[in-house]
mmCIF file with all atom_site columns, C-alpha atoms and ligand atoms in Angstrom:
data_model
loop_
_atom_site.group_PDB
_atom_site.id
_atom_site.type_symbol
_atom_site.label_atom_id
_atom_site.label_alt_id
_atom_site.label_comp_id
_atom_site.label_asym_id
_atom_site.label_entity_id
_atom_site.label_seq_id
_atom_site.pdbx_PDB_ins_code
_atom_site.Cartn_x
_atom_site.Cartn_y
_atom_site.Cartn_z
_atom_site.occupancy
_atom_site.B_iso_or_equiv
_atom_site.pdbx_formal_charge
_atom_site.auth_seq_id
_atom_site.auth_comp_id
_atom_site.auth_asym_id
_atom_site.auth_atom_id
_atom_site.pdbx_PDB_model_num
ATOM   1   C CA  . UNK W 1 1   ? -0.020  -0.009 -0.006 1.00 0.00 ? 1186 UNK W CA  1
ATOM   2   C CA  . UNK W 1 2   ? 1.633   3.224  -1.095 1.00 0.00 ? 1187 UNK W CA  1
ATOM   3   C CA  . UNK W 1 3   ? 0.630   6.881  -0.931 1.00 0.00 ? 1188 UNK W CA  1
ATOM   4   C CA  . UNK W 1 4   ? -0.368  8.407  -4.260 1.00 0.00 ? 1189 UNK W CA  1
ATOM   5   C CA  . UNK W 1 5   ? 0.395   12.142 -4.123 1.00 0.00 ? 1190 UNK W CA  1
ATOM   6   C CA  . UNK W 1 6   ? -2.114  12.699 -7.000 1.00 0.00 ? 1191 UNK W CA  1
ATOM   7   C CA  . UNK W 1 7   ? -5.122  11.815 -4.855 1.00 0.00 ? 1192 UNK W CA  1
ATOM   8   C CA  . UNK W 1 8   ? -7.901  14.458 -4.694 1.00 0.00 ? 1193 UNK W CA  1
ATOM   9   C CA  . UNK W 1 9   ? -7.214  15.497 -1.124 1.00 0.00 ? 1194 UNK W CA  1
ATOM   10  C CA  . UNK W 1 10  ? -3.501  16.010 -1.817 1.00 0.00 ? 1195 UNK W CA  1
ATOM   11  C CA  . UNK W 1 11  ? -4.553  18.247 -4.730 1.00 0.00 ? 1196 UNK W CA  1
ATOM   12  C CA  . UNK W 1 12  ? -6.880  20.165 -2.408 1.00 0.00 ? 1197 UNK W CA  1
ATOM   13  C CA  . UNK W 1 13  ? -4.034  20.571 0.122  1.00 0.00 ? 1198 UNK W CA  1
ATOM   14  C CA  . UNK W 1 14  ? -1.786  21.973 -2.677 1.00 0.00 ? 1199 UNK W CA  1
ATOM   15  C CA  . UNK W 1 15  ? -4.602  24.329 -3.795 1.00 0.00 ? 1200 UNK W CA  1
ATOM   16  C CA  . UNK W 1 16  ? -4.760  22.641 -7.214 1.00 0.00 ? 1201 UNK W CA  1
ATOM   17  C CA  . UNK W 1 17  ? -8.523  22.070 -6.891 1.00 0.00 ? 1202 UNK W CA  1
ATOM   18  C CA  . UNK W 1 18  ? -10.980 24.195 -4.979 1.00 0.00 ? 1203 UNK W CA  1
ATOM   19  C CA  . UNK W 1 19  ? -12.751 23.242 -1.748 1.00 0.00 ? 1204 UNK W CA  1
ATOM   20  C CA  . UNK W 1 20  ? -15.077 24.910 0.791  1.00 0.00 ? 1205 UNK W CA  1
ATOM   21  C CA  . UNK W 1 21  ? -12.480 25.298 3.535  1.00 0.00 ? 1206 UNK W CA  1
ATOM   22  C CA  . UNK W 1 22  ? -13.568 25.480 7.183  1.00 0.00 ? 1207 UNK W CA  1
ATOM   23  C CA  . UNK W 1 23  ? -10.394 25.437 9.236  1.00 0.00 ? 1208 UNK W CA  1
ATOM   24  C CA  . UNK W 1 24  ? -6.686  24.727 9.242  1.00 0.00 ? 1209 UNK W CA  1
ATOM   25  C CA  . UNK W 1 25  ? -3.885  24.575 11.768 1.00 0.00 ? 1210 UNK W CA  1
ATOM   26  C CA  . UNK W 1 26  ? -0.262  23.501 11.467 1.00 0.00 ? 1211 UNK W CA  1
ATOM   27  C CA  . UNK W 1 27  ? -1.115  19.782 11.162 1.00 0.00 ? 1212 UNK W CA  1
ATOM   28  C CA  . UNK W 1 28  ? -4.656  19.507 9.929  1.00 0.00 ? 1213 UNK W CA  1
ATOM   29  C CA  . UNK W 1 29  ? -7.091  20.899 7.268  1.00 0.00 ? 1214 UNK W CA  1
ATOM   30  C CA  . UNK W 1 30  ? -10.900 20.752 7.270  1.00 0.00 ? 1215 UNK W CA  1
ATOM   31  C CA  . UNK W 1 31  ? -13.348 21.218 4.360  1.00 0.00 ? 1216 UNK W CA  1
ATOM   32  C CA  . UNK W 1 32  ? -16.904 20.404 3.365  1.00 0.00 ? 1217 UNK W CA  1
ATOM   33  C CA  . UNK W 1 33  ? -17.623 17.032 1.631  1.00 0.00 ? 1218 UNK W CA  1
ATOM   34  C CA  . UNK W 1 34  ? -18.977 17.712 -1.828 1.00 0.00 ? 1219 UNK W CA  1
ATOM   35  C CA  . UNK W 1 35  ? -21.421 14.806 -1.602 1.00 0.00 ? 1220 UNK W CA  1
ATOM   36  C CA  . UNK W 1 36  ? -22.840 15.447 1.887  1.00 0.00 ? 1221 UNK W CA  1
ATOM   37  C CA  . UNK W 1 37  ? -24.749 12.715 3.669  1.00 0.00 ? 1222 UNK W CA  1
ATOM   38  C CA  . UNK W 1 38  ? -25.958 15.182 6.261  1.00 0.00 ? 1223 UNK W CA  1
ATOM   39  C CA  . UNK W 1 39  ? -26.101 18.983 6.588  1.00 0.00 ? 1224 UNK W CA  1
ATOM   40  C CA  . UNK W 1 40  ? -22.626 20.088 7.713  1.00 0.00 ? 1225 UNK W CA  1
ATOM   41  C CA  . UNK W 1 41  ? -20.862 16.862 6.549  1.00 0.00 ? 1226 UNK W CA  1
ATOM   42  C CA  . UNK W 1 42  ? -17.193 17.795 6.566  1.00 0.00 ? 1227 UNK W CA  1
ATOM   43  C CA  . UNK W 1 43  ? -13.802 16.094 6.372  1.00 0.00 ? 1228 UNK W CA  1
ATOM   44  C CA  . UNK W 1 44  ? -10.676 16.394 8.594  1.00 0.00 ? 1229 UNK W CA  1
ATOM   45  C CA  . UNK W 1 45  ? -7.383  15.446 7.049  1.00 0.00 ? 1230 UNK W CA  1
ATOM   46  C CA  . UNK W 1 46  ? -3.751  15.620 8.076  1.00 0.00 ? 1231 UNK W CA  1
ATOM   47  C CA  . UNK W 1 47  ? -1.547  18.020 6.053  1.00 0.00 ? 1232 UNK W CA  1
ATOM   48  C CA  . UNK W 1 48  ? 1.190   15.434 5.815  1.00 0.00 ? 1233 UNK W CA  1
ATOM   49  C CA  . UNK W 1 49  ? 0.837   12.380 3.599  1.00 0.00 ? 1234 UNK W CA  1
ATOM   50  C CA  . UNK W 1 50  ? -0.640  9.092  4.750  1.00 0.00 ? 1235 UNK W CA  1
ATOM   51  C CA  . UNK W 1 51  ? -2.967  6.724  2.971  1.00 0.00 ? 1236 UNK W CA  1
ATOM   52  C CA  . UNK W 1 52  ? -5.313  5.955  5.887  1.00 0.00 ? 1237 UNK W CA  1
ATOM   53  C CA  . UNK W 1 53  ? -5.411  4.974  9.537  1.00 0.00 ? 1238 UNK W CA  1
ATOM   54  C CA  . UNK W 1 54  ? -3.305  1.832  8.914  1.00 0.00 ? 1239 UNK W CA  1
ATOM   55  C CA  . UNK W 1 55  ? -0.118  3.772  7.896  1.00 0.00 ? 1240 UNK W CA  1
ATOM   56  C CA  . UNK W 1 56  ? -0.736  6.932  9.912  1.00 0.00 ? 1241 UNK W CA  1
ATOM   57  C CA  . UNK W 1 57  ? 1.615   7.912  12.694 1.00 0.00 ? 1242 UNK W CA  1
ATOM   58  C CA  . UNK W 1 58  ? 0.376   8.383  16.254 1.00 0.00 ? 1243 UNK W CA  1
ATOM   59  C CA  . UNK W 1 59  ? 1.064   12.133 15.788 1.00 0.00 ? 1244 UNK W CA  1
ATOM   60  C CA  . UNK W 1 60  ? -1.072  12.354 12.625 1.00 0.00 ? 1245 UNK W CA  1
ATOM   61  C CA  . UNK W 1 61  ? -3.920  10.495 14.330 1.00 0.00 ? 1246 UNK W CA  1
ATOM   62  C CA  . UNK W 1 62  ? -3.736  12.602 17.511 1.00 0.00 ? 1247 UNK W CA  1
ATOM   63  C CA  . UNK W 1 63  ? -3.671  15.852 15.518 1.00 0.00 ? 1248 UNK W CA  1
ATOM   64  C CA  . UNK W 1 64  ? -6.646  14.773 13.426 1.00 0.00 ? 1249 UNK W CA  1
ATOM   65  C CA  . UNK W 1 65  ? -8.681  13.667 16.442 1.00 0.00 ? 1250 UNK W CA  1
ATOM   66  C CA  . UNK W 1 66  ? -7.924  16.892 18.271 1.00 0.00 ? 1251 UNK W CA  1
ATOM   67  C CA  . UNK W 1 67  ? -9.319  18.791 15.214 1.00 0.00 ? 1252 UNK W CA  1
ATOM   68  C CA  . UNK W 1 68  ? -12.212 16.346 14.838 1.00 0.00 ? 1253 UNK W CA  1
ATOM   69  C CA  . UNK W 1 69  ? -13.308 17.232 18.413 1.00 0.00 ? 1254 UNK W CA  1
ATOM   70  C CA  . UNK W 1 70  ? -13.028 20.954 17.855 1.00 0.00 ? 1255 UNK W CA  1
ATOM   71  C CA  . UNK W 1 71  ? -14.981 20.841 14.564 1.00 0.00 ? 1256 UNK W CA  1
ATOM   72  C CA  . UNK W 1 72  ? -17.612 18.479 16.074 1.00 0.00 ? 1257 UNK W CA  1
ATOM   73  C CA  . UNK W 1 73  ? -18.371 21.025 18.836 1.00 0.00 ? 1258 UNK W CA  1
ATOM   74  C CA  . UNK W 1 74  ? -18.721 23.738 16.186 1.00 0.00 ? 1259 UNK W CA  1
ATOM   75  C CA  . UNK W 1 75  ? -21.055 21.504 14.088 1.00 0.00 ? 1260 UNK W CA  1
ATOM   76  C CA  . UNK W 1 76  ? -23.216 20.738 17.205 1.00 0.00 ? 1261 UNK W CA  1
ATOM   77  C CA  . UNK W 1 77  ? -23.532 24.460 17.701 1.00 0.00 ? 1262 UNK W CA  1
ATOM   78  C CA  . UNK W 1 78  ? -24.001 25.464 14.028 1.00 0.00 ? 1263 UNK W CA  1
ATOM   79  C CA  . UNK W 1 79  ? -26.689 22.945 13.239 1.00 0.00 ? 1264 UNK W CA  1
ATOM   80  C CA  . UNK W 1 80  ? -28.282 22.586 16.695 1.00 0.00 ? 1265 UNK W CA  1
ATOM   81  C CA  . UNK W 1 81  ? -27.310 18.978 16.346 1.00 0.00 ? 1266 UNK W CA  1
ATOM   82  C CA  . UNK W 1 82  ? -28.128 16.252 18.892 1.00 0.00 ? 1267 UNK W CA  1
ATOM   83  C CA  . UNK W 1 83  ? -25.079 14.062 18.038 1.00 0.00 ? 1268 UNK W CA  1
ATOM   84  C CA  . UNK W 1 84  ? -22.160 13.415 15.715 1.00 0.00 ? 1269 UNK W CA  1
ATOM   85  C CA  . UNK W 1 85  ? -21.387 10.366 13.669 1.00 0.00 ? 1270 UNK W CA  1
ATOM   86  C CA  . UNK W 1 86  ? -17.681 9.939  12.949 1.00 0.00 ? 1271 UNK W CA  1
ATOM   87  C CA  . UNK W 1 87  ? -16.796 7.741  9.971  1.00 0.00 ? 1272 UNK W CA  1
ATOM   88  C CA  . UNK W 1 88  ? -13.345 6.647  8.878  1.00 0.00 ? 1273 UNK W CA  1
ATOM   89  C CA  . UNK W 1 89  ? -12.735 4.061  6.086  1.00 0.00 ? 1274 UNK W CA  1
ATOM   90  C CA  . UNK W 1 90  ? -9.562  2.097  5.314  1.00 0.00 ? 1275 UNK W CA  1
ATOM   91  C CA  . UNK W 1 91  ? -8.777  0.442  1.961  1.00 0.00 ? 1276 UNK W CA  1
ATOM   92  C CA  . UNK W 1 92  ? -11.321 -0.598 -0.677 1.00 0.00 ? 1277 UNK W CA  1
ATOM   93  C CA  . UNK W 1 93  ? -12.730 -3.434 1.382  1.00 0.00 ? 1278 UNK W CA  1
ATOM   94  C CA  . UNK W 1 94  ? -13.190 -0.979 4.239  1.00 0.00 ? 1279 UNK W CA  1
ATOM   95  C CA  . UNK W 1 95  ? -15.108 1.453  2.057  1.00 0.00 ? 1280 UNK W CA  1
ATOM   96  C CA  . UNK W 1 96  ? -12.277 3.974  1.363  1.00 0.00 ? 1281 UNK W CA  1
ATOM   97  C CA  . UNK W 1 97  ? -12.536 5.825  -1.956 1.00 0.00 ? 1282 UNK W CA  1
ATOM   98  C CA  . UNK W 1 98  ? -9.956  8.630  -1.531 1.00 0.00 ? 1283 UNK W CA  1
ATOM   99  C CA  . UNK W 1 99  ? -6.501  7.452  -0.367 1.00 0.00 ? 1284 UNK W CA  1
ATOM   100 C CA  . UNK W 1 100 ? -5.459  10.258 2.005  1.00 0.00 ? 1285 UNK W CA  1
ATOM   101 C CA  . UNK W 1 101 ? -6.429  9.737  5.653  1.00 0.00 ? 1286 UNK W CA  1
ATOM   102 C CA  . UNK W 1 102 ? -9.735  11.465 6.439  1.00 0.00 ? 1287 UNK W CA  1
ATOM   103 C CA  . UNK W 1 103 ? -12.381 11.511 9.171  1.00 0.00 ? 1288 UNK W CA  1
ATOM   104 C CA  . UNK W 1 104 ? -16.013 12.284 8.207  1.00 0.00 ? 1289 UNK W CA  1
ATOM   105 C CA  . UNK W 1 105 ? -17.909 14.445 10.672 1.00 0.00 ? 1290 UNK W CA  1
ATOM   106 C CA  . UNK W 1 106 ? -21.688 14.044 10.357 1.00 0.00 ? 1291 UNK W CA  1
ATOM   107 C CA  . UNK W 1 107 ? -23.983 16.186 12.512 1.00 0.00 ? 1292 UNK W CA  1
ATOM   108 C CA  . UNK W 1 108 ? -27.047 14.159 13.451 1.00 0.00 ? 1293 UNK W CA  1
ATOM   109 C CA  . UNK W 1 109 ? -30.603 14.722 14.608 1.00 0.00 ? 1294 UNK W CA  1
ATOM   110 C CA  . UNK W 1 110 ? -32.920 12.164 16.246 1.00 0.00 ? 1295 UNK W CA  1
ATOM   111 C CA  . UNK W 1 111 ? -34.848 10.173 13.666 1.00 0.00 ? 1296 UNK W CA  1
ATOM   112 C CA  . UNK W 1 112 ? -33.053 11.723 10.655 1.00 0.00 ? 1297 UNK W CA  1
ATOM   113 C CA  . UNK W 1 113 ? -31.307 9.107  8.532  1.00 0.00 ? 1298 UNK W CA  1
ATOM   114 C CA  . UNK W 1 114 ? -28.113 9.847  6.596  1.00 0.00 ? 1299 UNK W CA  1
ATOM   115 C CA  . UNK W 1 115 ? -28.701 10.655 2.955  1.00 0.00 ? 1300 UNK W CA  1
ATOM   116 C CA  . UNK W 1 116 ? -27.556 8.018  0.388  1.00 0.00 ? 1301 UNK W CA  1
ATOM   117 C CA  . UNK W 1 117 ? -23.917 8.379  -0.774 1.00 0.00 ? 1302 UNK W CA  1
ATOM   118 C CA  . UNK W 1 118 ? -22.980 9.946  -4.174 1.00 0.00 ? 1303 UNK W CA  1
ATOM   119 C CA  . UNK W 1 119 ? -25.390 12.849 -4.321 1.00 0.00 ? 1304 UNK W CA  1
ATOM   120 C CA  . UNK W 1 120 ? -23.557 16.058 -5.357 1.00 0.00 ? 1305 UNK W CA  1
ATOM   121 C CA  . UNK W 1 121 ? -24.191 19.135 -3.188 1.00 0.00 ? 1306 UNK W CA  1
ATOM   122 C CA  . UNK W 1 122 ? -25.750 22.378 -4.269 1.00 0.00 ? 1307 UNK W CA  1
ATOM   123 C CA  . UNK W 1 123 ? -22.670 24.616 -3.903 1.00 0.00 ? 1308 UNK W CA  1
ATOM   124 C CA  . UNK W 1 124 ? -24.681 27.650 -2.689 1.00 0.00 ? 1309 UNK W CA  1
ATOM   125 C CA  . UNK W 1 125 ? -26.196 25.493 0.087  1.00 0.00 ? 1310 UNK W CA  1
ATOM   126 C CA  . UNK W 1 126 ? -22.754 23.986 0.888  1.00 0.00 ? 1311 UNK W CA  1
ATOM   127 C CA  . UNK W 1 127 ? -21.323 27.579 1.291  1.00 0.00 ? 1312 UNK W CA  1
ATOM   128 C CA  . UNK W 1 128 ? -24.256 28.564 3.583  1.00 0.00 ? 1313 UNK W CA  1
ATOM   129 C CA  . UNK W 1 129 ? -23.589 25.541 5.815  1.00 0.00 ? 1314 UNK W CA  1
ATOM   130 C CA  . UNK W 1 130 ? -19.820 26.233 5.816  1.00 0.00 ? 1315 UNK W CA  1
ATOM   131 C CA  . UNK W 1 131 ? -20.549 29.842 6.876  1.00 0.00 ? 1316 UNK W CA  1
ATOM   132 C CA  . UNK W 1 132 ? -22.539 28.474 9.848  1.00 0.00 ? 1317 UNK W CA  1
ATOM   133 C CA  . UNK W 1 133 ? -19.627 26.256 10.917 1.00 0.00 ? 1318 UNK W CA  1
ATOM   134 C CA  . UNK W 1 134 ? -17.099 29.061 10.453 1.00 0.00 ? 1319 UNK W CA  1
ATOM   135 C CA  . UNK W 1 135 ? -19.268 31.400 12.569 1.00 0.00 ? 1320 UNK W CA  1
ATOM   136 C CA  . UNK W 1 136 ? -19.539 28.759 15.307 1.00 0.00 ? 1321 UNK W CA  1
ATOM   137 C CA  . UNK W 1 137 ? -15.764 28.290 15.252 1.00 0.00 ? 1322 UNK W CA  1
ATOM   138 C CA  . UNK W 1 138 ? -15.275 31.988 15.689 1.00 0.00 ? 1323 UNK W CA  1
ATOM   139 C CA  . UNK W 1 139 ? -17.515 32.166 18.789 1.00 0.00 ? 1324 UNK W CA  1
HETATM 140 P P1  . 5GP P 2 .   ? -14.249 7.681  1.577  1.00 0.00 ? 764  5GP P P1  1
HETATM 141 O O1  . 5GP P 2 .   ? -12.880 7.626  0.912  1.00 0.00 ? 764  5GP P O1  1
HETATM 142 O O2  . 5GP P 2 .   ? -14.174 7.915  3.058  1.00 0.00 ? 764  5GP P O2  1
HETATM 143 O O3  . 5GP P 2 .   ? -15.173 6.584  1.221  1.00 0.00 ? 764  5GP P O3  1
HETATM 144 O O4  . 5GP P 2 .   ? -14.983 8.961  0.937  1.00 0.00 ? 764  5GP P O4  1
HETATM 145 C C1  . 5GP P 2 .   ? -14.352 10.007 0.362  1.00 0.00 ? 764  5GP P C1  1
HETATM 146 C C2  . 5GP P 2 .   ? -15.253 11.239 0.528  1.00 0.00 ? 764  5GP P C2  1
HETATM 147 O O5  . 5GP P 2 .   ? -14.701 12.268 -0.189 1.00 0.00 ? 764  5GP P O5  1
HETATM 148 C C3  . 5GP P 2 .   ? -16.722 11.087 0.007  1.00 0.00 ? 764  5GP P C3  1
HETATM 149 O O6  . 5GP P 2 .   ? -17.609 11.377 1.036  1.00 0.00 ? 764  5GP P O6  1
HETATM 150 C C4  . 5GP P 2 .   ? -16.794 12.082 -1.147 1.00 0.00 ? 764  5GP P C4  1
HETATM 151 O O7  . 5GP P 2 .   ? -18.086 12.648 -1.174 1.00 0.00 ? 764  5GP P O7  1
HETATM 152 C C5  . 5GP P 2 .   ? -15.721 13.046 -0.843 1.00 0.00 ? 764  5GP P C5  1
HETATM 153 N N1  . 5GP P 2 .   ? -15.088 13.703 -1.976 1.00 0.00 ? 764  5GP P N1  1
HETATM 154 C C6  . 5GP P 2 .   ? -14.681 13.050 -3.129 1.00 0.00 ? 764  5GP P C6  1
HETATM 155 N N2  . 5GP P 2 .   ? -14.166 13.925 -3.981 1.00 0.00 ? 764  5GP P N2  1
HETATM 156 C C7  . 5GP P 2 .   ? -14.208 15.118 -3.380 1.00 0.00 ? 764  5GP P C7  1
HETATM 157 C C8  . 5GP P 2 .   ? -13.780 16.418 -3.798 1.00 0.00 ? 764  5GP P C8  1
HETATM 158 O O8  . 5GP P 2 .   ? -13.254 16.662 -4.905 1.00 0.00 ? 764  5GP P O8  1
HETATM 159 N N3  . 5GP P 2 .   ? -13.948 17.444 -2.948 1.00 0.00 ? 764  5GP P N3  1
HETATM 160 C C9  . 5GP P 2 .   ? -14.542 17.231 -1.690 1.00 0.00 ? 764  5GP P C9  1
HETATM 161 N N4  . 5GP P 2 .   ? -14.766 18.297 -0.943 1.00 0.00 ? 764  5GP P N4  1
HETATM 162 N N5  . 5GP P 2 .   ? -14.969 16.009 -1.250 1.00 0.00 ? 764  5GP P N5  1
HETATM 163 C C10 . 5GP P 2 .   ? -14.780 14.975 -2.119 1.00 0.00 ? 764  5GP P C10 1
#
Protein backbone atom coordinates (compact mmCIF):
# COMPACT_ATOMS: atom_id res chain seq x y z
CA UNK A 1 0.00 0.00 0.00
CA UNK A 2 1.61 3.23 -1.10
CA UNK A 3 0.64 6.89 -0.91
CA UNK A 4 -0.38 8.40 -4.26
CA UNK A 5 0.39 12.13 -4.13
CA UNK A 6 -2.09 12.71 -6.99
CA UNK A 7 -5.13 11.80 -4.88
CA UNK A 8 -7.91 14.42 -4.71
CA UNK A 9 -7.23 15.49 -1.13
CA UNK A 10 -3.51 15.98 -1.83
CA UNK A 11 -4.56 18.23 -4.73
CA UNK A 12 -6.90 20.16 -2.41
CA UNK A 13 -4.05 20.60 0.10
CA UNK A 14 -1.80 21.95 -2.67
CA UNK A 15 -4.57 24.33 -3.79
CA UNK A 16 -4.77 22.65 -7.20
CA UNK A 17 -8.50 22.04 -6.89
CA UNK A 18 -10.99 24.18 -4.97
CA UNK A 19 -12.77 23.26 -1.75
CA UNK A 20 -15.06 24.91 0.80
CA UNK A 21 -12.47 25.31 3.54
CA UNK A 22 -13.55 25.49 7.18
CA UNK A 23 -10.39 25.46 9.25
CA UNK A 24 -6.69 24.72 9.28
CA UNK A 25 -3.87 24.57 11.79
CA UNK A 26 -0.25 23.47 11.49
CA UNK A 27 -1.10 19.79 11.16
CA UNK A 28 -4.66 19.51 9.89
CA UNK A 29 -7.08 20.88 7.27
CA UNK A 30 -10.91 20.77 7.26
CA UNK A 31 -13.35 21.25 4.36
CA UNK A 32 -16.91 20.40 3.32
CA UNK A 33 -17.63 17.05 1.68
CA UNK A 34 -18.99 17.71 -1.84
CA UNK A 35 -21.42 14.78 -1.57
CA UNK A 36 -22.80 15.45 1.90
CA UNK A 37 -24.74 12.72 3.64
CA UNK A 38 -25.98 15.20 6.28
CA UNK A 39 -26.10 18.99 6.59
CA UNK A 40 -22.62 20.07 7.71
CA UNK A 41 -20.87 16.86 6.56
CA UNK A 42 -17.18 17.77 6.56
CA UNK A 43 -13.79 16.08 6.39
CA UNK A 44 -10.70 16.39 8.61
CA UNK A 45 -7.37 15.46 7.02
CA UNK A 46 -3.72 15.63 8.06
CA UNK A 47 -1.53 18.03 6.06
CA UNK A 48 1.20 15.41 5.83
CA UNK A 49 0.82 12.36 3.59
CA UNK A 50 -0.64 9.08 4.75
CA UNK A 51 -2.99 6.73 2.98
CA UNK A 52 -5.30 5.93 5.88
CA UNK A 53 -5.39 4.97 9.58
CA UNK A 54 -3.29 1.86 8.92
CA UNK A 55 -0.11 3.73 7.91
CA UNK A 56 -0.74 6.93 9.93
CA UNK A 57 1.62 7.94 12.71
CA UNK A 58 0.38 8.39 16.26
CA UNK A 59 1.08 12.12 15.80
CA UNK A 60 -1.07 12.34 12.64
CA UNK A 61 -3.93 10.48 14.34
CA UNK A 62 -3.71 12.61 17.49
CA UNK A 63 -3.67 15.86 15.50
CA UNK A 64 -6.66 14.76 13.42
CA UNK A 65 -8.70 13.67 16.44
CA UNK A 66 -7.93 16.91 18.24
CA UNK A 67 -9.32 18.79 15.23
CA UNK A 68 -12.25 16.35 14.86
CA UNK A 69 -13.33 17.21 18.42
CA UNK A 70 -13.00 20.96 17.84
CA UNK A 71 -15.00 20.87 14.58
CA UNK A 72 -17.59 18.50 16.06
CA UNK A 73 -18.35 21.03 18.82
CA UNK A 74 -18.73 23.75 16.18
CA UNK A 75 -21.06 21.51 14.13
CA UNK A 76 -23.20 20.73 17.20
CA UNK A 77 -23.54 24.46 17.71
CA UNK A 78 -24.00 25.45 14.03
CA UNK A 79 -26.74 22.91 13.26
CA UNK A 80 -28.29 22.61 16.70
CA UNK A 81 -27.31 18.95 16.35
CA UNK A 82 -28.10 16.24 18.88
CA UNK A 83 -25.11 14.06 18.04
CA UNK A 84 -22.16 13.45 15.75
CA UNK A 85 -21.40 10.37 13.67
CA UNK A 86 -17.70 9.93 12.96
CA UNK A 87 -16.77 7.75 9.96
CA UNK A 88 -13.32 6.66 8.86
CA UNK A 89 -12.74 4.07 6.09
CA UNK A 90 -9.57 2.11 5.30
CA UNK A 91 -8.74 0.43 1.97
CA UNK A 92 -11.32 -0.57 -0.68
CA UNK A 93 -12.72 -3.43 1.39
CA UNK A 94 -13.20 -0.96 4.25
CA UNK A 95 -15.13 1.47 2.05
CA UNK A 96 -12.32 3.95 1.35
CA UNK A 97 -12.50 5.82 -1.96
CA UNK A 98 -9.95 8.64 -1.52
CA UNK A 99 -6.52 7.48 -0.38
CA UNK A 100 -5.46 10.27 1.98
CA UNK A 101 -6.46 9.71 5.63
CA UNK A 102 -9.74 11.46 6.44
CA UNK A 103 -12.38 11.54 9.14
CA UNK A 104 -16.01 12.26 8.20
CA UNK A 105 -17.91 14.46 10.68
CA UNK A 106 -21.69 14.05 10.32
CA UNK A 107 -23.97 16.20 12.49
CA UNK A 108 -27.04 14.15 13.47
CA UNK A 109 -30.62 14.73 14.62
CA UNK A 110 -32.91 12.16 16.25
CA UNK A 111 -34.86 10.17 13.67
CA UNK A 112 -33.09 11.71 10.65
CA UNK A 113 -31.27 9.12 8.54
CA UNK A 114 -28.08 9.83 6.60
CA UNK A 115 -28.72 10.64 2.93
CA UNK A 116 -27.55 8.01 0.40
CA UNK A 117 -23.93 8.39 -0.80
CA UNK A 118 -22.99 9.90 -4.16
CA UNK A 119 -25.38 12.88 -4.30
CA UNK A 120 -23.56 16.07 -5.35
CA UNK A 121 -24.17 19.12 -3.17
CA UNK A 122 -25.77 22.36 -4.28
CA UNK A 123 -22.70 24.61 -3.91
CA UNK A 124 -24.69 27.63 -2.68
CA UNK A 125 -26.18 25.50 0.11
CA UNK A 126 -22.76 24.02 0.90
CA UNK A 127 -21.35 27.53 1.30
CA UNK A 128 -24.24 28.58 3.59
CA UNK A 129 -23.58 25.53 5.77
CA UNK A 130 -19.83 26.21 5.79
CA UNK A 131 -20.55 29.81 6.87
CA UNK A 132 -22.54 28.48 9.84
CA UNK A 133 -19.64 26.26 10.92
CA UNK A 134 -17.07 29.05 10.43
CA UNK A 135 -19.24 31.37 12.56
CA UNK A 136 -19.54 28.75 15.30
CA UNK A 137 -15.76 28.27 15.24
CA UNK A 138 -15.25 31.99 15.70
CA UNK A 139 -17.52 32.13 18.79
P1 LIG B 1 -14.25 7.71 1.57
O1 LIG B 1 -12.89 7.59 0.94
O2 LIG B 1 -14.20 7.94 3.04
O3 LIG B 1 -15.17 6.57 1.22
O4 LIG B 1 -14.99 8.95 0.95
C1 LIG B 1 -14.37 10.03 0.35
C2 LIG B 1 -15.26 11.23 0.53
O5 LIG B 1 -14.69 12.30 -0.20
C3 LIG B 1 -16.70 11.07 -0.01
O6 LIG B 1 -17.62 11.36 1.04
C4 LIG B 1 -16.80 12.06 -1.14
O7 LIG B 1 -18.06 12.67 -1.22
C5 LIG B 1 -15.69 13.06 -0.82
N1 LIG B 1 -15.09 13.66 -1.99
C6 LIG B 1 -14.70 13.02 -3.13
N2 LIG B 1 -14.15 13.90 -3.99
C7 LIG B 1 -14.20 15.11 -3.40
C8 LIG B 1 -13.77 16.42 -3.81
O8 LIG B 1 -13.25 16.64 -4.90
N3 LIG B 1 -13.97 17.43 -2.94
C9 LIG B 1 -14.55 17.23 -1.70
N4 LIG B 1 -14.70 18.30 -0.93
N5 LIG B 1 -14.97 16.01 -1.28
C10 LIG B 1 -14.79 14.97 -2.12
